[in-house]
Structure formats: C-alpha cells, structure tokens
PDB file of N, CA and C in Angstrom:
ATOM      1  N   MET A  29     -18.489-194.077  52.371  1.00 53.00           N
ATOM      2  CA  MET A  29     -18.165-194.498  53.778  1.00 53.00           C
ATOM      3  C   MET A  29     -16.808-193.340  54.237  1.00 53.00           C
ATOM      4  N   ASN A  30     -16.008-193.814  53.332  1.00 58.00           N
ATOM      5  CA  ASN A  30     -14.561-193.411  53.306  1.00 58.00           C
ATOM      6  C   ASN A  30     -14.865-191.935  52.612  1.00 58.00           C
ATOM      7  N   LYS A  31     -15.151-191.589  51.916  1.00 59.00           N
ATOM      8  CA  LYS A  31     -15.657-190.203  51.036  1.00 59.00           C
ATOM      9  C   LYS A  31     -15.929-189.769  52.666  1.00 59.00           C
ATOM     10  N   PHE A  32     -16.742-189.925  53.224  1.00 54.00           N
ATOM     11  CA  PHE A  32     -17.458-188.614  54.504  1.00 54.00           C
ATOM     12  C   PHE A  32     -16.102-188.796  55.063  1.00 54.00           C
ATOM     13  N   TYR A  33     -15.410-189.279  55.432  1.00 54.00           N
ATOM     14  CA  TYR A  33     -14.234-189.892  56.617  1.00 54.00           C
ATOM     15  C   TYR A  33     -13.499-188.260  56.117  1.00 54.00           C
ATOM     16  N   ASN A  34     -13.124-188.134  54.888  1.00 56.00           N
ATOM     17  CA  ASN A  34     -12.302-187.723  53.927  1.00 56.00           C
ATOM     18  C   ASN A  34     -12.328-186.526  54.070  1.00 56.00           C
ATOM     19  N   VAL A  35     -14.022-186.367  53.767  1.00 52.00           N
ATOM     20  CA  VAL A  35     -13.987-184.467  53.913  1.00 52.00           C
ATOM     21  C   VAL A  35     -14.521-184.324  55.356  1.00 52.00           C
ATOM     22  N   VAL A  36     -14.458-185.164  56.966  1.00 50.00           N
ATOM     23  CA  VAL A  36     -14.233-184.984  58.029  1.00 50.00           C
ATOM     24  C   VAL A  36     -12.913-184.301  58.304  1.00 50.00           C
ATOM     25  N   ARG A  37     -12.506-185.673  57.901  1.00 59.00           N
ATOM     26  CA  ARG A  37     -10.430-185.099  58.148  1.00 59.00           C
ATOM     27  C   ARG A  37     -10.047-183.965  57.429  1.00 59.00           C
ATOM     28  N   ILE A  38     -10.639-183.172  55.514  1.00 62.00           N
ATOM     29  CA  ILE A  38     -10.257-182.475  55.323  1.00 62.00           C
ATOM     30  C   ILE A  38     -10.094-181.343  56.186  1.00 62.00           C
ATOM     31  N   SER A  39     -11.768-181.002  56.473  1.00 56.00           N
ATOM     32  CA  SER A  39     -12.095-180.014  56.674  1.00 56.00           C
ATOM     33  C   SER A  39     -11.600-179.954  58.700  1.00 56.00           C
ATOM     34  N   LEU A  40     -11.086-180.621  59.055  1.00 51.00           N
ATOM     35  CA  LEU A  40     -11.138-180.689  60.417  1.00 51.00           C
ATOM     36  C   LEU A  40      -9.289-180.005  59.723  1.00 51.00           C
ATOM     37  N   VAL A  41      -8.660-180.273  59.554  1.00 51.00           N
ATOM     38  CA  VAL A  41      -7.049-179.667  59.010  1.00 51.00           C
ATOM     39  C   VAL A  41      -7.166-177.664  58.745  1.00 51.00           C
ATOM     40  N   CYS A  42      -8.362-177.739  57.886  1.00 52.00           N
ATOM     41  CA  CYS A  42      -7.781-177.024  57.147  1.00 52.00           C
ATOM     42  C   CYS A  42      -8.977-175.240  58.327  1.00 52.00           C
ATOM     43  N   PHE A  43      -9.474-175.691  59.499  1.00 52.00           N
ATOM     44  CA  PHE A  43      -9.988-175.506  60.972  1.00 52.00           C
ATOM     45  C   PHE A  43      -8.945-175.636  61.353  1.00 52.00           C
ATOM     46  N   PHE A  44      -7.993-175.886  62.018  1.00 50.00           N
ATOM     47  CA  PHE A  44      -7.177-175.679  62.350  1.00 50.00           C
ATOM     48  C   PHE A  44      -6.046-175.108  62.204  1.00 50.00           C
ATOM     49  N   VAL A  45      -5.823-174.901  60.499  1.00 50.00           N
ATOM     50  CA  VAL A  45      -4.761-173.896  60.180  1.00 50.00           C
ATOM     51  C   VAL A  45      -5.610-172.689  60.179  1.00 50.00           C
ATOM     52  N   LEU A  46      -6.728-172.806  59.957  1.00 50.00           N
ATOM     53  CA  LEU A  46      -7.146-171.478  60.100  1.00 50.00           C
ATOM     54  C   LEU A  46      -6.801-170.469  61.604  1.00 50.00           C
ATOM     55  N   LEU A  47      -8.021-172.084  62.763  1.00 48.00           N
ATOM     56  CA  LEU A  47      -6.946-171.395  64.575  1.00 48.00           C
ATOM     57  C   LEU A  47      -6.290-170.593  63.966  1.00 48.00           C
ATOM     58  N   SER A  48      -5.324-171.308  63.344  1.00 51.00           N
ATOM     59  CA  SER A  48      -3.897-170.969  64.366  1.00 51.00           C
ATOM     60  C   SER A  48      -2.822-170.107  63.092  1.00 51.00           C
ATOM     61  N   ALA A  49      -3.236-169.477  62.108  1.00 47.00           N
ATOM     62  CA  ALA A  49      -3.236-168.305  61.557  1.00 47.00           C
ATOM     63  C   ALA A  49      -3.936-166.960  62.164  1.00 47.00           C
ATOM     64  N   ASN A  50      -5.362-167.570  63.027  1.00 46.00           N
ATOM     65  CA  ASN A  50      -5.832-166.135  63.531  1.00 46.00           C
ATOM     66  C   ASN A  50      -5.331-166.123  64.835  1.00 46.00           C
ATOM     67  N   LYS A  51      -4.984-166.685  64.762  1.00 44.00           N
ATOM     68  CA  LYS A  51      -4.085-166.062  66.567  1.00 44.00           C
ATOM     69  C   LYS A  51      -2.945-165.358  65.963  1.00 44.00           C
ATOM     70  N   ALA A  52      -1.408-166.100  64.927  1.00 42.00           N
ATOM     71  CA  ALA A  52      -1.007-165.093  63.680  1.00 42.00           C
ATOM     72  C   ALA A  52      -1.330-164.309  63.555  1.00 42.00           C
ATOM     73  N   ALA A  53      -2.511-163.581  63.472  1.00 46.00           N
ATOM     74  CA  ALA A  53      -2.933-162.440  61.903  1.00 46.00           C
ATOM     75  C   ALA A  53      -3.456-161.135  62.493  1.00 46.00           C
ATOM     76  N   GLY A  54      -1.857-160.705  63.307  1.00 48.00           N
ATOM     77  CA  GLY A  54      -1.880-159.050  63.947  1.00 48.00           C
ATOM     78  C   GLY A  54      -2.895-158.927  64.816  1.00 48.00           C
ATOM     79  N   ILE A  55      -2.714-159.486  65.737  1.00 48.00           N
ATOM     80  CA  ILE A  55      -4.219-158.904  66.684  1.00 48.00           C
ATOM     81  C   ILE A  55      -3.165-159.380  67.653  1.00 48.00           C
ATOM     82  N   THR A  56      -3.601-157.776  67.743  1.00 49.00           N
ATOM     83  CA  THR A  56      -3.078-157.873  70.165  1.00 49.00           C
ATOM     84  C   THR A  56      -3.977-157.539  70.362  1.00 49.00           C
ATOM     85  N   PHE A  57      -3.820-157.523  71.321  1.00 45.00           N
ATOM     86  CA  PHE A  57      -4.019-156.961  72.956  1.00 45.00           C
ATOM     87  C   PHE A  57      -4.106-155.864  74.157  1.00 45.00           C
ATOM     88  N   ASP A  58      -4.964-154.872  73.995  1.00 49.00           N
ATOM     89  CA  ASP A  58      -4.098-153.680  75.136  1.00 49.00           C
ATOM     90  C   ASP A  58      -4.746-153.878  76.457  1.00 49.00           C
ATOM     91  N   SER A  59      -3.774-153.350  77.213  1.00 50.00           N
ATOM     92  CA  SER A  59      -4.671-152.819  78.943  1.00 50.00           C
ATOM     93  C   SER A  59      -5.526-153.750  79.241  1.00 50.00           C
ATOM     94  N   ASN A  60      -7.021-154.256  78.443  1.00 53.00           N
ATOM     95  CA  ASN A  60      -8.201-154.144  78.892  1.00 53.00           C
ATOM     96  C   ASN A  60      -8.279-155.839  78.188  1.00 53.00           C
ATOM     97  N   GLU A  61      -7.320-156.262  77.804  1.00 50.00           N
ATOM     98  CA  GLU A  61      -8.059-157.451  76.982  1.00 50.00           C
ATOM     99  C   GLU A  61      -8.412-157.628  75.723  1.00 50.00           C
ATOM    100  N   GLU A  62      -8.697-156.392  75.136  1.00 44.00           N
ATOM    101  CA  GLU A  62      -9.804-155.868  74.540  1.00 44.00           C
ATOM    102  C   GLU A  62      -8.793-156.156  72.888  1.00 44.00           C
ATOM    103  N   PRO A  63      -8.921-157.524  72.432  1.00 47.00           N
ATOM    104  CA  PRO A  63      -8.559-157.131  70.233  1.00 47.00           C
ATOM    105  C   PRO A  63      -8.939-156.030  69.075  1.00 47.00           C
ATOM    106  N   VAL A  64      -7.124-156.083  69.213  1.00 52.00           N
ATOM    107  CA  VAL A  64      -6.758-155.157  68.102  1.00 52.00           C
ATOM    108  C   VAL A  64      -6.693-154.934  67.582  1.00 52.00           C
ATOM    109  N   VAL A  65      -7.549-155.580  65.969  1.00 47.00           N
ATOM    110  CA  VAL A  65      -7.782-155.737  64.389  1.00 47.00           C
ATOM    111  C   VAL A  65      -6.119-154.852  63.845  1.00 47.00           C
ATOM    112  N   LYS A  66      -5.285-154.917  63.447  1.00 72.00           N
ATOM    113  CA  LYS A  66      -4.699-153.929  62.829  1.00 72.00           C
ATOM    114  C   LYS A  66      -5.357-153.707  61.223  1.00 72.00           C
ATOM    115  N   THR A  67      -4.860-155.482  61.070  1.00 82.00           N
ATOM    116  CA  THR A  67      -5.488-155.138  59.057  1.00 82.00           C
ATOM    117  C   THR A  67      -6.707-155.727  59.062  1.00 82.00           C
ATOM    118  N   SER A  68      -6.716-155.849  57.518  1.00 87.00           N
ATOM    119  CA  SER A  68      -8.358-155.786  57.108  1.00 87.00           C
ATOM    120  C   SER A  68      -8.150-156.854  55.711  1.00 87.00           C
ATOM    121  N   VAL A  69      -9.282-157.483  55.771  1.00 89.00           N
ATOM    122  CA  VAL A  69      -9.109-157.893  54.117  1.00 89.00           C
ATOM    123  C   VAL A  69     -10.184-157.773  53.765  1.00 89.00           C
ATOM    124  N   SER A  70     -10.931-157.763  52.511  1.00 90.00           N
ATOM    125  CA  SER A  70     -11.681-158.102  52.577  1.00 90.00           C
ATOM    126  C   SER A  70     -12.181-158.380  51.183  1.00 90.00           C
ATOM    127  N   VAL A  71     -14.033-158.939  50.068  1.00 90.00           N
ATOM    128  CA  VAL A  71     -13.888-158.554  48.555  1.00 90.00           C
ATOM    129  C   VAL A  71     -15.314-158.063  48.673  1.00 90.00           C
ATOM    130  N   ASN A  72     -15.302-156.893  47.277  1.00 89.00           N
ATOM    131  CA  ASN A  72     -15.752-156.192  47.359  1.00 89.00           C
ATOM    132  C   ASN A  72     -17.341-157.036  46.345  1.00 89.00           C
ATOM    133  N   SER A  73     -18.503-156.326  46.551  1.00 84.00           N
ATOM    134  CA  SER A  73     -19.248-156.830  44.837  1.00 84.00           C
ATOM    135  C   SER A  73     -18.184-156.787  43.199  1.00 84.00           C
ATOM    136  N   SER A  74     -17.688-156.429  43.656  1.00 85.00           N
ATOM    137  CA  SER A  74     -17.479-157.048  42.655  1.00 85.00           C
ATOM    138  C   SER A  74     -16.333-158.106  42.326  1.00 85.00           C
ATOM    139  N   GLY A  75     -15.723-158.786  42.765  1.00 85.00           N
ATOM    140  CA  GLY A  75     -14.771-159.415  43.698  1.00 85.00           C
ATOM    141  C   GLY A  75     -13.265-158.908  43.882  1.00 85.00           C
ATOM    142  N   ASP A  76     -13.358-158.330  44.770  1.00 90.00           N
ATOM    143  CA  ASP A  76     -11.925-157.553  44.210  1.00 90.00           C
ATOM    144  C   ASP A  76     -11.609-157.539  45.215  1.00 90.00           C
ATOM    145  N   ILE A  77     -10.355-157.937  45.714  1.00 92.00           N
ATOM    146  CA  ILE A  77      -9.873-157.380  47.492  1.00 92.00           C
ATOM    147  C   ILE A  77      -8.864-156.333  47.629  1.00 92.00           C
ATOM    148  N   ILE A  78      -9.839-156.470  48.859  1.00 92.00           N
ATOM    149  CA  ILE A  78      -9.403-155.122  49.236  1.00 92.00           C
ATOM    150  C   ILE A  78      -8.037-155.500  50.353  1.00 92.00           C
ATOM    151  N   VAL A  79      -7.104-154.665  50.385  1.00 91.00           N
ATOM    152  CA  VAL A  79      -6.332-154.762  52.237  1.00 91.00           C
ATOM    153  C   VAL A  79      -6.435-153.666  52.796  1.00 91.00           C
ATOM    154  N   ASN A  80      -6.884-153.519  53.899  1.00 89.00           N
ATOM    155  CA  ASN A  80      -7.122-151.917  54.276  1.00 89.00           C
ATOM    156  C   ASN A  80      -5.707-152.440  55.468  1.00 89.00           C
ATOM    157  N   ASN A  81      -4.005-152.390  55.632  1.00 85.00           N
ATOM    158  CA  ASN A  81      -2.839-151.901  56.206  1.00 85.00           C
ATOM    159  C   ASN A  81      -2.487-150.617  57.320  1.00 85.00           C
ATOM    160  N   PRO A  82      -3.776-150.273  57.810  1.00 82.00           N
ATOM    161  CA  PRO A  82      -3.166-148.462  58.193  1.00 82.00           C
ATOM    162  C   PRO A  82      -2.165-148.287  58.738  1.00 82.00           C
ATOM    163  N   GLY A  83      -1.349-149.125  60.239  1.00 75.00           N
ATOM    164  CA  GLY A  83      -0.236-149.297  60.127  1.00 75.00           C
ATOM    165  C   GLY A  83       0.896-148.606  58.873  1.00 75.00           C
ATOM    166  N   GLU A  84       1.075-149.729  58.155  1.00 79.00           N
ATOM    167  CA  GLU A  84       1.948-149.817  57.710  1.00 79.00           C
ATOM    168  C   GLU A  84       1.900-148.870  55.951  1.00 79.00           C
ATOM    169  N   LYS A  85       2.626-148.609  55.962  1.00 83.00           N
ATOM    170  CA  LYS A  85       3.383-147.683  53.793  1.00 83.00           C
ATOM    171  C   LYS A  85       3.261-148.478  53.596  1.00 83.00           C
ATOM    172  N   THR A  86       3.921-149.655  53.715  1.00 89.00           N
ATOM    173  CA  THR A  86       5.390-150.819  53.056  1.00 89.00           C
ATOM    174  C   THR A  86       4.991-152.130  53.140  1.00 89.00           C
ATOM    175  N   TYR A  87       4.131-152.354  52.648  1.00 90.00           N
ATOM    176  CA  TYR A  87       3.911-154.153  52.886  1.00 90.00           C
ATOM    177  C   TYR A  87       4.282-154.935  52.003  1.00 90.00           C
ATOM    178  N   THR A  88       3.806-156.805  52.061  1.00 92.00           N
ATOM    179  CA  THR A  88       3.727-157.468  51.059  1.00 92.00           C
ATOM    180  C   THR A  88       2.814-158.501  51.596  1.00 92.00           C
ATOM    181  N   ILE A  89       1.884-158.117  50.183  1.00 93.00           N
ATOM    182  CA  ILE A  89       0.992-159.261  49.888  1.00 93.00           C
ATOM    183  C   ILE A  89       0.308-159.927  49.146  1.00 93.00           C
ATOM    184  N   GLN A  90      -0.246-160.942  49.547  1.00 94.00           N
ATOM    185  CA  GLN A  90       1.074-162.826  48.940  1.00 94.00           C
ATOM    186  C   GLN A  90      -1.125-163.689  49.388  1.00 94.00           C
ATOM    187  N   VAL A  91      -0.831-164.310  47.936  1.00 95.00           N
ATOM    188  CA  VAL A  91      -2.125-164.767  48.062  1.00 95.00           C
ATOM    189  C   VAL A  91      -2.279-166.091  48.040  1.00 95.00           C
ATOM    190  N   PHE A  92      -2.953-167.392  48.598  1.00 96.00           N
ATOM    191  CA  PHE A  92      -1.786-168.507  48.918  1.00 96.00           C
ATOM    192  C   PHE A  92      -3.688-169.820  48.589  1.00 96.00           C
ATOM    193  N   ASP A  93      -3.457-170.437  47.502  1.00 93.00           N
ATOM    194  CA  ASP A  93      -4.833-170.960  46.893  1.00 93.00           C
ATOM    195  C   ASP A  93      -4.697-172.241  48.864  1.00 93.00           C
ATOM    196  N   LEU A  94      -5.859-173.376  48.893  1.00 91.00           N
ATOM    197  CA  LEU A  94      -5.815-173.838  50.249  1.00 91.00           C
ATOM    198  C   LEU A  94      -4.999-175.579  50.141  1.00 91.00           C
ATOM    199  N   THR A  95      -3.674-175.651  49.377  1.00 93.00           N
ATOM    200  CA  THR A  95      -2.632-177.123  48.999  1.00 93.00           C
ATOM    201  C   THR A  95      -1.368-175.529  49.710  1.00 93.00           C
ATOM    202  N   GLY A  96      -1.754-174.577  49.741  1.00 93.00           N
ATOM    203  CA  GLY A  96      -0.214-173.140  50.094  1.00 93.00           C
ATOM    204  C   GLY A  96       0.875-172.966  49.033  1.00 93.00           C
ATOM    205  N   LYS A  97      -0.152-172.936  47.378  1.00 95.00           N
ATOM    206  CA  LYS A  97       0.295-172.550  46.145  1.00 95.00           C
ATOM    207  C   LYS A  97       0.673-171.590  46.293  1.00 95.00           C
ATOM    208  N   GLU A  98       1.560-170.776  45.996  1.00 95.00           N
ATOM    209  CA  GLU A  98       1.451-169.132  46.264  1.00 95.00           C
ATOM    210  C   GLU A  98       0.843-168.399  44.672  1.00 95.00           C
ATOM    211  N   ILE A  99      -0.587-168.215  44.745  1.00 93.00           N
ATOM    212  CA  ILE A  99      -1.012-167.594  43.300  1.00 93.00           C
ATOM    213  C   ILE A  99      -0.516-165.801  43.209  1.00 93.00           C
ATOM    214  N   LEU A 100      -0.409-165.636  44.197  1.00 93.00           N
ATOM    215  CA  LEU A 100      -0.011-163.603  43.946  1.00 93.00           C
ATOM    216  C   LEU A 100       0.692-163.025  45.048  1.00 93.00           C
ATOM    217  N   ARG A 101       1.273-162.287  43.971  1.00 94.00           N
ATOM    218  CA  ARG A 101       2.597-161.718  45.605  1.00 94.00           C
ATOM    219  C   ARG A 101       2.663-160.416  44.875  1.00 94.00           C
ATOM    220  N   ARG A 102       2.330-158.760  45.928  1.00 92.00           N
ATOM    221  CA  ARG A 102       2.391-158.305  45.218  1.00 92.00           C
ATOM    222  C   ARG A 102       3.123-156.887  46.892  1.00 92.00           C
ATOM    223  N   GLU A 103       3.956-156.364  46.096  1.00 92.00           N
ATOM    224  CA  GLU A 103       5.077-155.378  46.640  1.00 92.00           C
ATOM    225  C   GLU A 103       3.825-153.870  46.641  1.00 92.00           C
ATOM    226  N   VAL A 104       3.741-153.545  47.980  1.00 90.00           N
ATOM    227  CA  VAL A 104       2.673-152.502  48.267  1.00 90.00           C
ATOM    228  C   VAL A 104       2.775-151.510  48.742  1.00 90.00           C
ATOM    229  N   ILE A 105       3.512-149.732  49.015  1.00 89.00           N
ATOM    230  CA  ILE A 105       4.119-148.864  48.722  1.00 89.00           C
ATOM    231  C   ILE A 105       2.849-148.335  48.555  1.00 89.00           C
ATOM    232  N   SER A 106       1.941-147.684  49.970  1.00 85.00           N
ATOM    233  CA  SER A 106       0.458-146.771  49.935  1.00 85.00           C
ATOM    234  C   SER A 106       1.089-146.208  51.004  1.00 85.00           C
ATOM    235  N   GLU A 107       0.662-144.937  51.100  1.00 85.00           N
ATOM    236  CA  GLU A 107       0.550-143.457  51.959  1.00 85.00           C
ATOM    237  C   GLU A 107      -0.974-144.009  52.940  1.00 85.00           C
ATOM    238  N   THR A 108      -2.093-144.400  51.965  1.00 85.00           N
ATOM    239  CA  THR A 108      -2.592-144.975  52.956  1.00 85.00           C
ATOM    240  C   THR A 108      -2.816-146.006  53.554  1.00 85.00           C
ATOM    241  N   GLY A 109      -2.359-146.323  52.870  1.00 82.00           N
ATOM    242  CA  GLY A 109      -2.417-148.272  53.621  1.00 82.00           C
ATOM    243  C   GLY A 109      -3.010-148.859  52.956  1.00 82.00           C
ATOM    244  N   VAL A 110      -4.284-149.334  52.399  1.00 88.00           N
ATOM    245  CA  VAL A 110      -5.007-149.390  51.899  1.00 88.00           C
ATOM    246  C   VAL A 110      -4.546-149.568  50.094  1.00 88.00           C
ATOM    247  N   GLN A 111      -4.700-151.072  50.120  1.00 90.00           N
ATOM    248  CA  GLN A 111      -4.585-151.397  48.041  1.00 90.00           C
ATOM    249  C   GLN A 111      -5.864-152.833  47.706  1.00 90.00           C
ATOM    250  N   THR A 112      -6.373-152.240  46.249  1.00 91.00           N
ATOM    251  CA  THR A 112      -7.257-153.251  46.017  1.00 91.00           C
ATOM    252  C   THR A 112      -6.222-154.135  44.839  1.00 91.00           C
ATOM    253  N   LEU A 113      -6.825-155.132  45.192  1.00 91.00           N
ATOM    254  CA  LEU A 113      -6.232-156.274  43.456  1.00 91.00           C
ATOM    255  C   LEU A 113      -7.629-156.708  43.675  1.00 91.00           C
ATOM    256  N   SER A 114      -6.778-156.993  42.082  1.00 90.00           N
ATOM    257  CA  SER A 114      -7.928-157.476  40.772  1.00 90.00           C
ATOM    258  C   SER A 114      -7.398-158.612  41.334  1.00 90.00           C
ATOM    259  N   SER A 115      -9.014-159.535  41.443  1.00 85.00           N
ATOM    260  CA  SER A 115      -9.227-161.425  41.390  1.00 85.00           C
ATOM    261  C   SER A 115      -9.764-161.608  40.080  1.00 85.00           C
ATOM    262  N   SER A 116      -9.456-161.217  39.003  1.00 86.00           N
ATOM    263  CA  SER A 116      -9.659-161.713  38.538  1.00 86.00           C
ATOM    264  C   SER A 116      -9.035-162.774  37.572  1.00 86.00           C
ATOM    265  N   SER A 117      -8.194-162.970  38.045  1.00 86.00           N
ATOM    266  CA  SER A 117      -6.659-164.345  37.774  1.00 86.00           C
ATOM    267  C   SER A 117      -7.547-165.515  38.914  1.00 86.00           C
ATOM    268  N   LEU A 118      -8.042-164.981  39.118  1.00 89.00           N
ATOM    269  CA  LEU A 118      -8.730-166.193  40.614  1.00 89.00           C
ATOM    270  C   LEU A 118      -9.921-166.687  40.464  1.00 89.00           C
ATOM    271  N   ARG A 119      -9.675-168.245  40.635  1.00 90.00           N
ATOM    272  CA  ARG A 119     -11.199-168.649  40.023  1.00 90.00           C
ATOM    273  C   ARG A 119     -12.807-169.114  41.297  1.00 90.00           C
ATOM    274  N   ARG A 120     -13.213-169.312  41.571  1.00 90.00           N
ATOM    275  CA  ARG A 120     -14.245-169.197  42.459  1.00 90.00           C
ATOM    276  C   ARG A 120     -13.391-170.113  43.961  1.00 90.00           C
ATOM    277  N   GLY A 121     -13.664-169.869  45.215  1.00 91.00           N
ATOM    278  CA  GLY A 121     -13.141-170.911  45.819  1.00 91.00           C
ATOM    279  C   GLY A 121     -12.595-169.983  47.324  1.00 91.00           C
ATOM    280  N   VAL A 122     -11.725-170.533  47.816  1.00 93.00           N
ATOM    281  CA  VAL A 122     -11.333-169.950  49.445  1.00 93.00           C
ATOM    282  C   VAL A 122      -9.751-169.998  49.211  1.00 93.00           C
ATOM    283  N   TYR A 123      -9.781-168.955  49.306  1.00 94.00           N
ATOM    284  CA  TYR A 123      -8.230-168.343  49.628  1.00 94.00           C
ATOM    285  C   TYR A 123      -7.643-167.176  50.519  1.00 94.00           C
ATOM    286  N   LEU A 124      -5.676-167.657  50.784  1.00 95.00           N
ATOM    287  CA  LEU A 124      -5.425-167.785  52.928  1.00 95.00           C
ATOM    288  C   LEU A 124      -4.627-166.281  52.121  1.00 95.00           C
ATOM    289  N   VAL A 125      -4.434-164.743  52.607  1.00 94.00           N
ATOM    290  CA  VAL A 125      -3.891-163.923  51.977  1.00 94.00           C
ATOM    291  C   VAL A 125      -3.507-163.302  53.772  1.00 94.00           C
ATOM    292  N   ARG A 126      -2.072-163.483  52.994  1.00 94.00           N
ATOM    293  CA  ARG A 126      -0.794-163.296  54.189  1.00 94.00           C
ATOM    294  C   ARG A 126      -0.663-161.496  53.523  1.00 94.00           C
ATOM    295  N   VAL A 127      -0.982-160.699  54.924  1.00 92.00           N
ATOM    296  CA  VAL A 127       0.017-159.051  54.077  1.00 92.00           C
ATOM    297  C   VAL A 127       0.615-159.515  56.052  1.00 92.00           C
ATOM    298  N   THR A 128       2.411-158.989  54.913  1.00 89.00           N
ATOM    299  CA  THR A 128       3.604-158.930  55.535  1.00 89.00           C
ATOM    300  C   THR A 128       4.032-157.926  56.062  1.00 89.00           C
ATOM    301  N   PRO A 129       3.587-157.151  57.164  1.00 86.00           N
ATOM    302  CA  PRO A 129       4.748-155.449  56.675  1.00 86.00           C
ATOM    303  C   PRO A 129       6.114-155.701  56.779  1.00 86.00           C
ATOM    304  N   ALA A 130       6.846-154.671  56.178  1.00 81.00           N
ATOM    305  CA  ALA A 130       8.471-154.095  55.425  1.00 81.00           C
ATOM    306  C   ALA A 130       8.303-154.693  57.676  1.00 81.00           C
ATOM    307  N   SER A 131       8.395-153.561  58.371  1.00 76.00           N
ATOM    308  CA  SER A 131       8.934-153.309  59.105  1.00 76.00           C
ATOM    309  C   SER A 131       9.218-155.136  60.227  1.00 76.00           C
ATOM    310  N   ASN A 132       9.829-155.381  61.596  1.00 77.00           N
ATOM    311  CA  ASN A 132       9.139-156.481  62.564  1.00 77.00           C
ATOM    312  C   ASN A 132       8.117-157.351  63.180  1.00 77.00           C
ATOM    313  N   ALA A 133       6.829-155.978  62.147  1.00 77.00           N
ATOM    314  CA  ALA A 133       5.680-156.330  63.120  1.00 77.00           C
ATOM    315  C   ALA A 133       5.003-157.078  62.268  1.00 77.00           C
ATOM    316  N   PRO A 134       4.256-158.106  62.578  1.00 83.00           N
ATOM    317  CA  PRO A 134       4.087-159.323  62.947  1.00 83.00           C
ATOM    318  C   PRO A 134       3.402-159.776  61.681  1.00 83.00           C
ATOM    319  N   SER A 135       3.159-161.353  60.663  1.00 87.00           N
ATOM    320  CA  SER A 135       2.434-160.858  59.841  1.00 87.00           C
ATOM    321  C   SER A 135       0.205-161.229  59.896  1.00 87.00           C
ATOM    322  N   ALA A 136      -0.220-161.166  58.864  1.00 87.00           N
ATOM    323  CA  ALA A 136      -1.455-161.453  58.779  1.00 87.00           C
ATOM    324  C   ALA A 136      -2.127-162.537  57.813  1.00 87.00           C
ATOM    325  N   THR A 137      -2.546-163.698  58.675  1.00 91.00           N
ATOM    326  CA  THR A 137      -3.389-164.211  57.709  1.00 91.00           C
ATOM    327  C   THR A 137      -4.548-164.500  58.165  1.00 91.00           C
ATOM    328  N   ILE A 138      -5.078-163.995  56.840  1.00 91.00           N
ATOM    329  CA  ILE A 138      -6.859-163.710  56.816  1.00 91.00           C
ATOM    330  C   ILE A 138      -7.401-165.027  55.525  1.00 91.00           C
ATOM    331  N   LYS A 139      -8.466-165.179  55.997  1.00 92.00           N
ATOM    332  CA  LYS A 139      -8.884-166.431  54.501  1.00 92.00           C
ATOM    333  C   LYS A 139     -10.303-164.762  54.251  1.00 92.00           C
ATOM    334  N   ILE A 140     -10.663-165.252  52.716  1.00 92.00           N
ATOM    335  CA  ILE A 140     -11.566-165.366  52.150  1.00 92.00           C
ATOM    336  C   ILE A 140     -11.765-166.150  50.597  1.00 92.00           C
ATOM    337  N   MET A 141     -12.700-165.642  50.807  1.00 90.00           N
ATOM    338  CA  MET A 141     -14.132-166.701  49.171  1.00 90.00           C
ATOM    339  C   MET A 141     -14.286-165.611  48.394  1.00 90.00           C
ATOM    340  N   ILE A 142     -13.585-165.909  47.227  1.00 89.00           N
ATOM    341  CA  ILE A 142     -14.471-165.437  45.933  1.00 89.00           C
ATOM    342  C   ILE A 142     -15.384-166.419  45.489  1.00 89.00           C
ATOM    343  N   ARG A 143     -16.485-165.852  45.017  1.00 84.00           N
ATOM    344  CA  ARG A 143     -17.376-165.723  44.232  1.00 84.00           C
ATOM    345  C   ARG A 143     -17.894-166.613  43.289  1.00 84.00           C
TER     346      ARG A 143
END
C-alpha cells in the first residue's frame, strides 16, 4: 500500500513540474489569445532528438533526466534553427529538453520519451 502512495506522489510531482514547464515553454499568445509555439522538440523513429527553433539562430540545448541532472548540453549556431542530437548515449526513459535562446527570449522546456 505504501508503494502505491509513493508512485502516486511521484506522479503528481512530475505532473506539476511538467505543467509549470509548459507554462514557461516559449508559448506566447497573439491578440486573439491563440497559443503560438515557437520551439518544438521531437524524437524521430531512430531515436534522435530534433529541436526546431525557427526564431533563433543561436541557442543552447540542455537535456535533463527526471532527477534534474544535466545529461547533455550543446551550444547551437544554425542558419535554419534546426538541430539534431543523437540519443545513442541516452537510456530509455523520460527526459526534459530545455532550449535557451542567446537573446533575452524565454527558454522552452519540453518533455520527451526515448524508447
């Protein structure tokens, strides 16, 4: 019974962390209050992490595990704003990817799953 409550507690903490991360994830609103997402992170079929940040040519990508430990950090200079990271050094699991622009724009933190 105690293990069940620990799982529920951890799940709730993760939910609130991800909820707060999505509020500060580079999501802005236009005059019609429609969300406009500038930064996207996805995982392709081979497991590589693809970061698309079209508004910025220079930014930093950080990958964290769920304990908050930084696993990977890369400084990116890209004309298109698209960067592909190999996930070969990552184990299966859930990670948080933070994209921080070099300008004073807000950073985006997005949850991904490596299978």
